[in-house]
mmCIF file of C-alpha atoms in Angstrom:
data_model
loop_
_atom_site.group_PDB
_atom_site.id
_atom_site.type_symbol
_atom_site.label_atom_id
_atom_site.label_comp_id
_atom_site.label_asym_id
_atom_site.label_seq_id
_atom_site.Cartn_x
_atom_site.Cartn_y
_atom_site.Cartn_z
ATOM 1 C CA MET U 283 97.107 90.625 73.697
ATOM 2 C CA THR U 284 99.920 88.278 72.801
ATOM 3 C CA VAL U 285 102.292 89.585 70.144
ATOM 4 C CA ARG U 286 104.425 87.040 68.341
ATOM 5 C CA LYS U 287 107.754 88.515 67.306
ATOM 6 C CA ASN U 288 110.465 87.623 64.859
ATOM 7 C CA GLN U 289 113.057 85.776 66.944
ATOM 8 C CA ALA U 290 115.829 87.909 65.438
ATOM 9 C CA THR U 291 114.383 90.994 67.132
ATOM 10 C CA LEU U 292 114.144 89.613 70.676
ATOM 11 C CA THR U 293 116.057 91.358 73.431
ATOM 12 C CA ALA U 294 118.440 89.437 75.647
ATOM 13 C CA GLU U 295 115.827 89.581 78.404
ATOM 14 C CA GLU U 296 113.101 88.210 76.102
ATOM 15 C CA LYS U 297 115.338 85.335 75.050
ATOM 16 C CA ARG U 298 116.113 84.544 78.673
ATOM 17 C CA ALA U 299 112.438 84.606 79.641
ATOM 18 C CA PHE U 300 111.520 82.314 76.747
ATOM 19 C CA THR U 301 114.234 79.745 77.393
ATOM 20 C CA ASN U 302 113.570 79.791 81.132
ATOM 21 C CA ALA U 303 109.871 79.100 80.541
ATOM 22 C CA LEU U 304 110.808 76.187 78.242
ATOM 23 C CA LEU U 305 113.086 74.734 80.901
ATOM 24 C CA GLU U 306 110.375 75.035 83.523
ATOM 25 C CA LEU U 307 107.820 73.205 81.340
ATOM 26 C CA LYS U 308 110.451 70.538 80.768
ATOM 27 C CA ARG U 309 111.182 70.228 84.489
ATOM 28 C CA THR U 310 107.536 69.687 85.369
ATOM 29 C CA GLY U 311 106.921 67.142 82.609
ATOM 30 C CA ARG U 312 104.386 69.263 80.746
ATOM 31 C CA TYR U 313 106.763 69.764 77.819
ATOM 32 C CA ASP U 314 107.113 66.066 77.067
ATOM 33 C CA HIS U 315 103.354 65.679 76.887
ATOM 34 C CA PHE U 316 103.411 67.916 73.814
ATOM 35 C CA VAL U 317 106.120 65.773 72.226
ATOM 36 C CA THR U 318 104.088 62.623 72.844
ATOM 37 C CA THR U 319 100.952 64.159 71.353
ATOM 38 C CA HIS U 320 102.776 65.274 68.215
ATOM 39 C CA ASN U 321 104.395 61.903 67.663
ATOM 40 C CA GLY U 322 101.102 60.126 68.137
ATOM 41 C CA PHE U 323 99.569 62.145 65.332
ATOM 42 C CA ILE U 324 102.648 61.875 63.101
ATOM 43 C CA MET U 325 102.457 58.101 63.293
ATOM 44 C CA SER U 326 98.708 57.791 62.816
ATOM 45 C CA ASP U 327 98.037 60.438 60.143
ATOM 46 C CA THR U 328 98.045 58.547 56.847
ATOM 47 C CA ASP U 329 97.286 59.465 53.266
ATOM 48 C CA SER U 330 94.725 56.700 52.900
ATOM 49 C CA GLY U 331 93.136 56.836 56.356
ATOM 50 C CA ASP U 332 92.221 59.346 59.048
ATOM 51 C CA ARG U 333 94.522 62.339 58.942
ATOM 52 C CA VAL U 334 94.350 65.354 61.194
ATOM 53 C CA GLY U 335 97.691 66.858 62.182
ATOM 54 C CA HIS U 336 99.675 66.322 59.006
ATOM 55 C CA ARG U 337 99.350 65.584 55.285
ATOM 56 C CA SER U 338 95.829 66.969 55.285
ATOM 57 C CA PRO U 339 93.959 70.285 55.112
ATOM 58 C CA SER U 340 93.885 70.529 58.907
ATOM 59 C CA PHE U 341 97.704 70.593 59.095
ATOM 60 C CA LEU U 342 97.493 74.370 59.502
ATOM 61 C CA PRO U 343 94.577 74.754 61.957
ATOM 62 C CA TRP U 344 95.775 71.712 63.937
ATOM 63 C CA HIS U 345 99.226 73.204 64.448
ATOM 64 C CA ARG U 346 97.726 76.639 65.172
ATOM 65 C CA ARG U 347 95.766 75.101 68.026
ATOM 66 C CA PHE U 348 98.717 72.971 69.160
ATOM 67 C CA LEU U 349 100.919 76.081 69.348
ATOM 68 C CA LEU U 350 98.188 77.971 71.208
ATOM 69 C CA ASP U 351 98.132 75.224 73.822
ATOM 70 C CA PHE U 352 101.889 75.340 74.120
ATOM 71 C CA GLU U 353 101.994 79.132 74.300
ATOM 72 C CA ALA U 354 99.357 79.058 77.054
ATOM 73 C CA ALA U 355 101.544 76.604 78.964
ATOM 74 C CA LEU U 356 104.528 78.936 78.586
ATOM 75 C CA GLN U 357 102.424 81.851 79.771
ATOM 76 C CA SER U 358 101.340 79.913 82.832
ATOM 77 C CA VAL U 359 105.024 79.981 83.769
ATOM 78 C CA ASP U 360 105.711 83.567 82.670
ATOM 79 C CA LYS U 361 102.862 85.647 81.327
ATOM 80 C CA SER U 362 105.255 87.952 79.483
ATOM 81 C CA VAL U 363 106.322 85.174 77.106
ATOM 82 C CA SER U 364 104.955 84.631 73.618
ATOM 83 C CA LEU U 365 106.104 82.305 70.851
ATOM 84 C CA PRO U 366 108.707 83.887 68.598
ATOM 85 C CA TYR U 367 108.795 82.905 64.942
ATOM 86 C CA TRP U 368 111.844 81.951 62.891
ATOM 87 C CA ASP U 369 111.796 83.412 59.391
ATOM 88 C CA TRP U 370 114.102 80.826 57.842
ATOM 89 C CA THR U 371 114.091 82.693 54.540
ATOM 90 C CA ALA U 372 116.002 85.494 56.267
ATOM 91 C CA ASP U 373 117.979 83.803 59.063
ATOM 92 C CA ARG U 374 119.239 80.973 56.947
ATOM 93 C CA THR U 375 122.636 79.933 58.226
ATOM 94 C CA ALA U 376 124.028 78.185 61.283
ATOM 95 C CA ARG U 377 125.635 81.539 62.176
ATOM 96 C CA SER U 378 122.261 83.149 62.874
ATOM 97 C CA SER U 379 121.801 84.550 66.389
ATOM 98 C CA LEU U 380 119.035 81.956 66.760
ATOM 99 C CA TRP U 381 121.735 79.322 67.230
ATOM 100 C CA ALA U 382 123.887 81.292 69.677
ATOM 101 C CA ALA U 383 124.623 79.971 73.158
ATOM 102 C CA ASP U 384 122.320 82.591 74.740
ATOM 103 C CA PHE U 385 119.321 81.264 72.840
ATOM 104 C CA LEU U 386 118.927 77.775 71.330
ATOM 105 C CA GLY U 387 122.567 76.718 71.125
ATOM 106 C CA GLY U 388 124.221 75.578 67.925
ATOM 107 C CA THR U 389 124.569 72.558 65.718
ATOM 108 C CA GLY U 390 125.620 69.140 66.983
ATOM 109 C CA ARG U 391 129.175 67.893 67.125
ATOM 110 C CA ALA U 392 130.335 65.627 64.312
ATOM 111 C CA ARG U 393 130.787 62.460 66.326
ATOM 112 C CA ASP U 394 127.241 61.945 67.565
ATOM 113 C CA GLY U 395 125.239 65.036 66.624
ATOM 114 C CA GLN U 396 125.032 66.164 70.245
ATOM 115 C CA VAL U 397 124.309 69.856 70.852
ATOM 116 C CA MET U 398 127.072 71.022 73.181
ATOM 117 C CA ASP U 399 126.179 74.629 74.006
ATOM 118 C CA GLY U 400 123.173 76.678 75.039
ATOM 119 C CA PRO U 401 120.407 76.018 77.594
ATOM 120 C CA PHE U 402 119.338 72.722 75.977
ATOM 121 C CA ALA U 403 122.690 70.957 75.877
ATOM 122 C CA TYR U 404 122.527 67.570 77.617
ATOM 123 C CA ALA U 405 125.331 68.416 80.017
ATOM 124 C CA THR U 406 123.181 71.094 81.679
ATOM 125 C CA GLY U 407 121.069 68.277 83.106
ATOM 126 C CA LYS U 408 117.926 70.216 82.227
ATOM 127 C CA TRP U 409 117.018 68.889 78.796
ATOM 128 C CA GLU U 410 116.965 65.119 78.698
ATOM 129 C CA ILE U 411 115.179 63.675 75.676
ATOM 130 C CA THR U 412 112.696 61.243 77.195
ATOM 131 C CA VAL U 413 110.083 60.882 74.454
ATOM 132 C CA ARG U 414 112.300 59.351 71.824
ATOM 133 C CA VAL U 415 112.465 56.978 68.915
ATOM 134 C CA ASP U 416 115.905 55.622 69.754
ATOM 135 C CA GLY U 417 118.168 55.267 72.741
ATOM 136 C CA ARG U 418 119.863 58.640 72.634
ATOM 137 C CA PRO U 419 118.897 60.981 75.499
ATOM 138 C CA TYR U 420 120.608 64.153 74.230
ATOM 139 C CA LEU U 421 119.387 66.879 71.885
ATOM 140 C CA ARG U 422 120.904 66.486 68.432
ATOM 141 C CA ARG U 423 121.179 68.733 65.389
ATOM 142 C CA ALA U 424 123.003 68.688 62.066
ATOM 143 C CA LEU U 425 122.279 72.152 60.705
ATOM 144 C CA GLY U 426 122.439 72.190 56.915
ATOM 145 C CA GLU U 427 123.622 68.595 56.558
ATOM 146 C CA GLY U 428 120.458 66.733 55.563
ATOM 147 C CA VAL U 429 119.740 69.387 52.954
ATOM 148 C CA ALA U 430 122.038 72.264 52.043
ATOM 149 C CA GLN U 431 119.665 75.203 51.711
ATOM 150 C CA LEU U 432 116.656 76.527 53.577
ATOM 151 C CA PRO U 433 113.771 77.756 51.414
ATOM 152 C CA THR U 434 114.210 81.183 49.872
ATOM 153 C CA ARG U 435 111.849 84.118 50.021
ATOM 154 C CA ALA U 436 111.119 83.647 46.314
ATOM 155 C CA GLU U 437 110.111 80.036 46.932
ATOM 156 C CA VAL U 438 107.827 81.146 49.762
ATOM 157 C CA ASP U 439 106.287 83.882 47.624
ATOM 158 C CA ALA U 440 105.535 81.393 44.849
ATOM 159 C CA VAL U 441 103.615 79.225 47.319
ATOM 160 C CA LEU U 442 101.826 82.225 48.838
ATOM 161 C CA ALA U 443 100.640 83.085 45.319
ATOM 162 C CA MET U 444 98.695 79.816 45.027
ATOM 163 C CA PRO U 445 95.028 80.792 45.195
ATOM 164 C CA VAL U 446 93.406 77.519 46.314
ATOM 165 C CA TYR U 447 93.785 76.402 49.933
ATOM 166 C CA ASP U 448 93.840 72.654 49.325
ATOM 167 C CA MET U 449 92.699 70.107 46.774
ATOM 168 C CA ALA U 450 91.442 66.538 46.554
ATOM 169 C CA PRO U 451 92.631 63.972 47.502
ATOM 170 C CA TRP U 452 93.444 66.143 50.532
ATOM 171 C CA ASN U 453 96.703 64.420 51.373
ATOM 172 C CA SER U 454 100.440 64.450 50.576
ATOM 173 C CA SER U 455 99.737 64.243 46.845
ATOM 174 C CA SER U 456 97.469 67.287 46.712
ATOM 175 C CA GLY U 457 98.028 70.462 44.779
ATOM 176 C CA GLY U 458 97.264 73.831 46.336
ATOM 177 C CA PHE U 459 98.643 76.101 49.027
ATOM 178 C CA ARG U 460 98.514 73.764 52.031
ATOM 179 C CA ASN U 461 100.485 70.876 50.572
ATOM 180 C CA ASN U 462 103.049 73.115 48.901
ATOM 181 C CA LEU U 463 103.576 74.887 52.217
ATOM 182 C CA GLU U 464 103.702 71.596 54.111
ATOM 183 C CA GLY U 465 106.249 70.469 51.540
ATOM 184 C CA TRP U 466 105.164 67.100 50.173
ATOM 185 C CA ARG U 467 104.837 68.794 46.783
ATOM 186 C CA GLY U 468 106.745 71.501 44.975
ATOM 187 C CA ALA U 469 109.696 73.486 46.268
ATOM 188 C CA ASN U 470 109.242 71.931 49.746
ATOM 189 C CA LEU U 471 108.982 74.513 52.511
ATOM 190 C CA HIS U 472 107.965 73.191 55.952
ATOM 191 C CA ASN U 473 109.305 69.650 55.560
ATOM 192 C CA ARG U 474 112.651 70.863 54.258
ATOM 193 C CA VAL U 475 113.242 73.018 57.327
ATOM 194 C CA HIS U 476 112.800 69.971 59.573
ATOM 195 C CA VAL U 477 115.397 68.137 57.466
ATOM 196 C CA TRP U 478 117.795 71.118 57.424
ATOM 197 C CA VAL U 479 117.848 71.252 61.241
ATOM 198 C CA GLY U 480 118.320 67.494 61.522
ATOM 199 C CA GLY U 481 118.579 65.547 64.769
ATOM 200 C CA GLN U 482 115.255 65.099 66.538
ATOM 201 C CA MET U 483 113.740 67.772 64.271
ATOM 202 C CA GLY U 484 113.881 65.268 61.419
ATOM 203 C CA THR U 485 111.896 62.668 63.351
ATOM 204 C CA GLY U 486 108.376 62.148 64.610
ATOM 205 C CA VAL U 487 109.447 63.526 67.996
ATOM 206 C CA SER U 488 110.508 66.836 66.474
ATOM 207 C CA PRO U 489 109.067 69.029 69.280
ATOM 208 C CA ASN U 490 111.985 67.811 71.409
ATOM 209 C CA ASP U 491 113.923 70.664 69.805
ATOM 210 C CA PRO U 492 112.592 74.056 70.943
ATOM 211 C CA VAL U 493 113.112 75.376 67.425
ATOM 212 C CA PHE U 494 110.049 73.304 66.480
ATOM 213 C CA TRP U 495 107.800 76.009 67.983
ATOM 214 C CA MET U 496 109.539 78.866 66.186
ATOM 215 C CA HIS U 497 109.466 76.990 62.884
ATOM 216 C CA HIS U 498 105.763 76.311 63.207
ATOM 217 C CA ALA U 499 105.050 79.847 64.404
ATOM 218 C CA PHE U 500 106.477 81.031 61.079
ATOM 219 C CA VAL U 501 104.539 78.427 59.071
ATOM 220 C CA ASP U 502 101.479 79.681 60.944
ATOM 221 C CA LYS U 503 102.323 83.271 60.027
ATOM 222 C CA LEU U 504 102.631 82.231 56.384
ATOM 223 C CA TRP U 505 99.064 80.920 56.579
ATOM 224 C CA SER U 506 97.937 84.346 57.808
ATOM 225 C CA ASP U 507 99.960 86.027 55.072
ATOM 226 C CA TRP U 508 98.289 83.767 52.503
ATOM 227 C CA GLN U 509 94.835 84.627 53.849
ATOM 228 C CA ALA U 510 95.633 88.329 53.516
ATOM 229 C CA LYS U 511 96.622 87.819 49.883
ATOM 230 C CA HIS U 512 93.578 85.699 49.070
ATOM 231 C CA PRO U 513 90.742 87.050 51.225
ATOM 232 C CA ASN U 514 88.118 85.234 49.183
ATOM 233 C CA SER U 515 89.801 81.810 49.274
ATOM 234 C CA PRO U 516 88.199 79.644 51.963
ATOM 235 C CA TYR U 517 89.486 76.706 53.951
ATOM 236 C CA LEU U 518 88.700 73.528 52.054
ATOM 237 C CA PRO U 519 87.050 71.040 52.053
ATOM 238 C CA ALA U 520 83.749 72.474 53.231
ATOM 239 C CA ALA U 521 81.852 69.332 54.192
ATOM 240 C CA GLY U 522 81.316 65.626 53.789
ATOM 241 C CA THR U 523 84.871 64.426 53.182
ATOM 242 C CA PRO U 524 85.763 60.965 54.543
ATOM 243 C CA ASN U 525 88.891 60.733 56.771
ATOM 244 C CA VAL U 526 89.476 64.493 56.510
ATOM 245 C CA VAL U 527 88.610 67.406 58.816
ATOM 246 C CA ASP U 528 86.092 69.603 56.994
ATOM 247 C CA LEU U 529 85.633 73.267 57.876
ATOM 248 C CA ARG U 530 83.212 72.633 60.741
ATOM 249 C CA ASP U 531 84.358 69.176 61.859
ATOM 250 C CA THR U 532 86.020 68.943 65.245
ATOM 251 C CA MET U 533 89.713 68.070 65.442
ATOM 252 C CA ARG U 534 91.295 65.452 67.647
ATOM 253 C CA PRO U 535 92.671 65.490 70.302
ATOM 254 C CA TRP U 536 90.613 68.445 71.528
ATOM 255 C CA ASN U 537 87.285 67.410 69.968
ATOM 256 C CA ASP U 538 85.796 70.825 70.675
ATOM 257 C CA VAL U 539 87.613 72.951 68.120
ATOM 258 C CA THR U 540 87.129 73.150 64.354
ATOM 259 C CA PRO U 541 89.197 74.642 61.533
ATOM 260 C CA ALA U 542 86.570 77.398 61.351
ATOM 261 C CA ASP U 543 87.477 78.368 64.921
ATOM 262 C CA MET U 544 91.146 78.741 63.969
ATOM 263 C CA LEU U 545 90.870 80.802 60.792
ATOM 264 C CA ASP U 546 91.520 84.240 62.281
ATOM 265 C CA HIS U 547 94.750 84.362 64.251
ATOM 266 C CA ARG U 548 93.821 87.815 65.589
ATOM 267 C CA THR U 549 91.312 86.136 67.857
ATOM 268 C CA PHE U 550 94.326 84.863 69.787
ATOM 269 C CA TYR U 551 97.440 86.917 68.997
ATOM 270 C CA SER U 552 98.925 89.358 66.573
ATOM 271 C CA PHE U 553 102.255 89.409 64.792
ATOM 272 C CA ASP U 554 104.843 92.135 65.096
ATOM 273 C CA THR U 555 104.387 92.622 61.346
ATOM 274 C CA GLU U 556 100.802 92.100 60.286
ATOM 275 C CA PRO U 557 99.864 91.418 56.677
ATOM 276 C CA ALA U 558 98.736 94.610 54.976
ATOM 277 C CA SER U 559 95.109 93.716 54.383
ATOM 278 C CA ALA U 560 94.708 92.358 57.888
ATOM 279 C CA ALA U 561 96.107 95.576 59.292
ATOM 280 C CA ARG U 562 93.517 97.549 57.367
ATOM 281 C CA GLN U 563 90.744 95.654 59.098
ATOM 282 C CA ARG U 564 91.858 96.777 62.526
ATOM 283 C CA MET L 91 133.761 60.274 57.749
ATOM 284 C CA ASN L 92 132.170 58.535 54.798
ATOM 285 C CA LYS L 93 135.097 56.222 54.295
ATOM 286 C CA ILE L 94 133.763 52.779 53.548
ATOM 287 C CA THR L 95 135.264 50.199 55.805
ATOM 288 C CA ARG L 96 136.048 46.678 54.748
ATOM 289 C CA ARG L 97 133.301 45.450 57.012
ATOM 290 C CA GLN L 98 130.761 47.751 55.423
ATOM 291 C CA ALA L 99 131.819 46.798 51.952
ATOM 292 C CA LEU L 100 131.450 43.121 52.815
ATOM 293 C CA GLY L 101 128.117 43.805 54.469
ATOM 294 C CA THR L 102 126.738 45.546 51.439
ATOM 295 C CA THR L 103 127.844 42.718 49.214
ATOM 296 C CA ALA L 104 126.252 40.173 51.505
ATOM 297 C CA GLY L 105 123.104 42.213 51.498
ATOM 298 C CA ALA L 106 122.930 42.311 47.764
ATOM 299 C CA LEU L 107 123.292 38.543 47.662
ATOM 300 C CA THR L 108 120.456 37.966 50.093
ATOM 301 C CA VAL L 109 117.813 40.090 48.470
ATOM 302 C CA LEU L 110 115.133 37.501 48.159
ATOM 303 C CA GLY L 111 113.454 38.221 44.908
ATOM 304 C CA LEU L 112 110.243 39.969 44.112
ATOM 305 C CA ALA L 113 106.739 39.162 45.178
ATOM 306 C CA GLY L 114 104.041 40.229 42.794
ATOM 307 C CA ALA L 115 101.408 40.330 45.494
ATOM 308 C CA THR L 116 102.067 43.933 46.455
ATOM 309 C CA ALA L 117 102.374 45.255 42.946
ATOM 310 C CA HIS L 118 99.611 47.793 43.507
ATOM 311 C CA ALA L 119 102.250 50.500 43.839
ATOM 312 C CA ALA L 120 101.471 53.796 42.234
ATOM 313 C CA ALA L 121 102.511 53.089 38.697
ATOM 314 C CA THR L 122 101.604 56.647 37.793
ATOM 315 C CA ASP L 123 104.625 58.124 39.527
ATOM 316 C CA SER L 124 108.102 57.565 38.270
ATOM 317 C CA ARG L 125 109.513 58.122 41.780
ATOM 318 C CA ALA L 126 107.577 55.143 43.091
ATOM 319 C CA SER L 127 109.201 51.776 43.373
ATOM 320 C CA LEU L 128 107.447 48.580 44.174
ATOM 321 C CA PRO L 129 107.654 47.602 47.832
ATOM 322 C CA THR L 130 108.170 44.040 46.859
ATOM 323 C CA GLY L 131 111.624 43.009 47.919
ATOM 324 C CA ALA L 132 112.416 41.130 51.069
ATOM 325 C CA VAL L 133 115.799 42.234 52.364
ATOM 326 C CA ASP L 134 118.226 40.813 54.879
ATOM 327 C CA GLU L 135 121.496 42.679 54.781
ATOM 328 C CA VAL L 136 124.174 44.241 56.920
ATOM 329 C CA TYR L 137 124.631 47.928 56.245
ATOM 330 C CA GLN L 138 127.206 49.999 58.135
ATOM 331 C CA GLY L 139 127.343 47.283 60.746
ATOM 332 C CA ARG L 140 123.585 47.098 61.316
ATOM 333 C CA ARG L 141 121.290 44.279 60.255
ATOM 334 C CA ILE L 142 118.400 45.425 58.109
ATOM 335 C CA GLN L 143 115.511 43.011 57.621
ATOM 336 C CA ILE L 144 112.532 43.878 55.484
ATOM 337 C CA THR L 145 109.558 41.578 55.234
ATOM 338 C CA PRO L 146 107.088 42.469 52.515
ATOM 339 C CA GLY L 147 103.631 43.357 53.692
ATOM 340 C CA GLY L 148 100.556 41.349 53.052
ATOM 341 C CA GLY L 149 98.334 42.034 56.007
ATOM 342 C CA GLY L 150 98.370 40.101 59.205
ATOM 343 C CA HIS L 151 100.322 41.124 62.264
ATOM 344 C CA HIS L 152 101.195 44.610 61.179
ATOM 345 C CA GLY L 153 97.679 45.973 61.144
ATOM 346 C CA GLY L 154 97.016 46.429 64.830
ATOM 347 C CA HIS L 155 98.712 49.722 65.468
ATOM 348 C CA HIS L 156 97.060 51.749 62.749
ATOM 349 C CA GLY L 157 93.581 52.981 62.193
ATOM 350 C CA GLY L 158 93.089 50.854 59.123
ATOM 351 C CA GLY L 159 93.727 51.168 55.437
ATOM 352 C CA HIS L 160 97.349 50.130 55.730
ATOM 353 C CA ASP L 161 97.349 46.556 54.648
ATOM 354 C CA GLY L 162 100.460 45.603 52.794
ATOM 355 C CA LEU L 163 103.002 47.689 54.671
ATOM 356 C CA PRO L 164 106.315 45.890 54.994
ATOM 357 C CA THR L 165 107.891 45.250 58.358
ATOM 358 C CA VAL L 166 111.291 46.905 58.614
ATOM 359 C CA ARG L 167 113.662 45.869 61.397
ATOM 360 C CA ILE L 168 117.070 47.198 62.350
ATOM 361 C CA ASP L 169 119.004 44.806 64.564
ATOM 362 C CA GLY L 170 115.697 43.159 65.340
ATOM 363 C CA ARG L 171 113.866 46.321 66.421
ATOM 364 C CA GLU L 172 110.905 47.396 64.311
ATOM 365 C CA LEU L 173 111.100 50.744 62.555
ATOM 366 C CA HIS L 174 107.786 52.518 62.064
ATOM 367 C CA VAL L 175 107.298 53.178 58.358
ATOM 368 C CA MET L 176 104.594 54.782 56.272
ATOM 369 C CA ARG L 177 103.797 54.901 52.593
ATOM 370 C CA ASN L 178 102.917 58.127 50.844
ATOM 371 C CA ALA L 179 100.202 58.425 48.234
ATOM 372 C CA ASP L 180 102.804 58.852 45.499
ATOM 373 C CA GLY L 181 104.434 55.547 46.437
ATOM 374 C CA THR L 182 107.376 57.006 48.353
ATOM 375 C CA TRP L 183 108.226 56.063 51.935
ATOM 376 C CA ILE L 184 109.029 57.726 55.242
ATOM 377 C CA SER L 185 110.010 56.394 58.668
ATOM 378 C CA VAL L 186 109.703 57.764 62.150
ATOM 379 C CA VAL L 187 113.411 58.632 62.236
ATOM 380 C CA ASN L 188 113.315 60.417 58.844
ATOM 381 C CA HIS L 189 109.816 61.706 58.915
ATOM 382 C CA TYR L 190 109.993 64.752 56.669
ATOM 383 C CA GLU L 191 112.066 63.247 53.897
ATOM 384 C CA THR L 192 110.808 60.712 51.367
ATOM 385 C CA PHE L 193 112.541 57.604 50.028
ATOM 386 C CA ALA L 194 111.926 55.612 46.883
ATOM 387 C CA ASP L 195 111.700 52.217 48.580
ATOM 388 C CA PRO L 196 111.881 50.583 52.037
ATOM 389 C CA ALA L 197 115.519 49.545 51.615
ATOM 390 C CA SER L 198 116.624 53.136 50.956
ATOM 391 C CA LEU L 199 114.539 54.229 53.930
ATOM 392 C CA ALA L 200 116.113 51.601 56.194
ATOM 393 C CA ARG L 201 119.644 52.554 55.162
ATOM 394 C CA ALA L 202 118.881 56.215 55.830
ATOM 395 C CA ALA L 203 117.618 55.219 59.271
ATOM 396 C CA VAL L 204 120.884 53.375 59.962
ATOM 397 C CA ARG L 205 122.855 56.498 59.040
ATOM 398 C CA GLU L 206 120.607 58.653 61.205
ATOM 399 C CA LEU L 207 120.889 56.321 64.187
ATOM 400 C CA GLN L 208 124.718 56.448 64.257
ATOM 401 C CA GLY L 209 124.749 53.175 66.127
ATOM 402 C CA ALA L 210 121.841 53.941 68.476
ATOM 403 C CA THR L 211 119.181 51.331 69.177
ATOM 404 C CA LEU L 212 115.598 51.910 68.110
ATOM 405 C CA ALA L 213 113.181 52.473 70.955
ATOM 406 C CA PRO L 214 110.516 49.798 71.400
ATOM 407 C CA PHE L 215 107.859 50.145 68.760
ATOM 408 C CA SER L 216 105.084 52.296 70.110
ATOM 409 C CA PRO L 217 102.294 53.984 68.181
ATOM 410 C CA MET L 218 102.120 56.717 70.787
ATOM 411 C CA GLY L 219 105.761 57.559 70.626
ATOM 412 C CA GLY L 220 108.802 57.086 72.755
ATOM 413 C CA THR L 221 108.674 54.858 75.747
ATOM 414 C CA ALA L 222 112.263 55.119 76.827
#
């Protein structure tokens, strides 16, 4: 069974295995397929039309499935690897070990935002940005420049306390847990982290930065934490909603998976720290 | 780093002079939200050395790359290359180069894109992402 761990607890060997698997997916071209898929959904998901991957109730199950696909790809390279998560409420500065040269490398240099150290620096020749929205082929970051502060634990807890999964009109103007976690409303959690990292992470091709997966693995964990706090709060909407993925509607691009299939993460993996009520069910 | 050069100052002034008035046709903006601003202004300005051109929406050529329901989006170009933009339900705006951060109007969005690009050229417009 796959166990997803807090990135701050990984051993040197686990970090090496993870980054090596990323580089191998990049080398074979499989990595960039994930970037293309994400950008396609980012550009087509709209508040007034069909919306699947973002700004909609299926933001959470869509990314859960997307990460499962990516984790399976990593495991096809090295079956010992699982996706770590980045708890940005705890590891909240550019001095975190996450950004060290033995893991993801640090922020970009002032002149052009280029990341200069770590396994994903352009000069290594192993991480060219090919799915891109502008001409620059190198990984960029501007940690803490687009917005000064990452979300705090208190801000996360306030969102986890929201009892309703999602609300009409089921888009970026909705109230409820999903949209407050996604960040279009309220304190701004998920969206703000993309902006804090900067570089490609602030764009539609955000999976170009490997931290994308660790950010979303934590957002995914927060969904599980929310479920544990609100065991009687279902995914919404249940049925019959135009342009929106209801509980038992299939999601593009897979077309054979529904939000209902994604509700219980323990079908697929566990976390190093399981929510209390989920642990009781084991 | 944020020192305003003479060229930029002149560009901004020129831009302000060439804002081409307001078109009432797209005044369906969300009047319920104070953050919203009407996407009505055509813009042709130089900002930090880049030419920003914004053509108000109104249907027509812009509709082909979306699934529908997007009539009225403006066309935003930076040095002639189209920038993919979207409008949020609350009337704010995002672009593909600042996708997780909202802006009050297309001109603010375009200027943010210029800052983000740091002189780089936009990739050819493609609904399915980069084609570099």
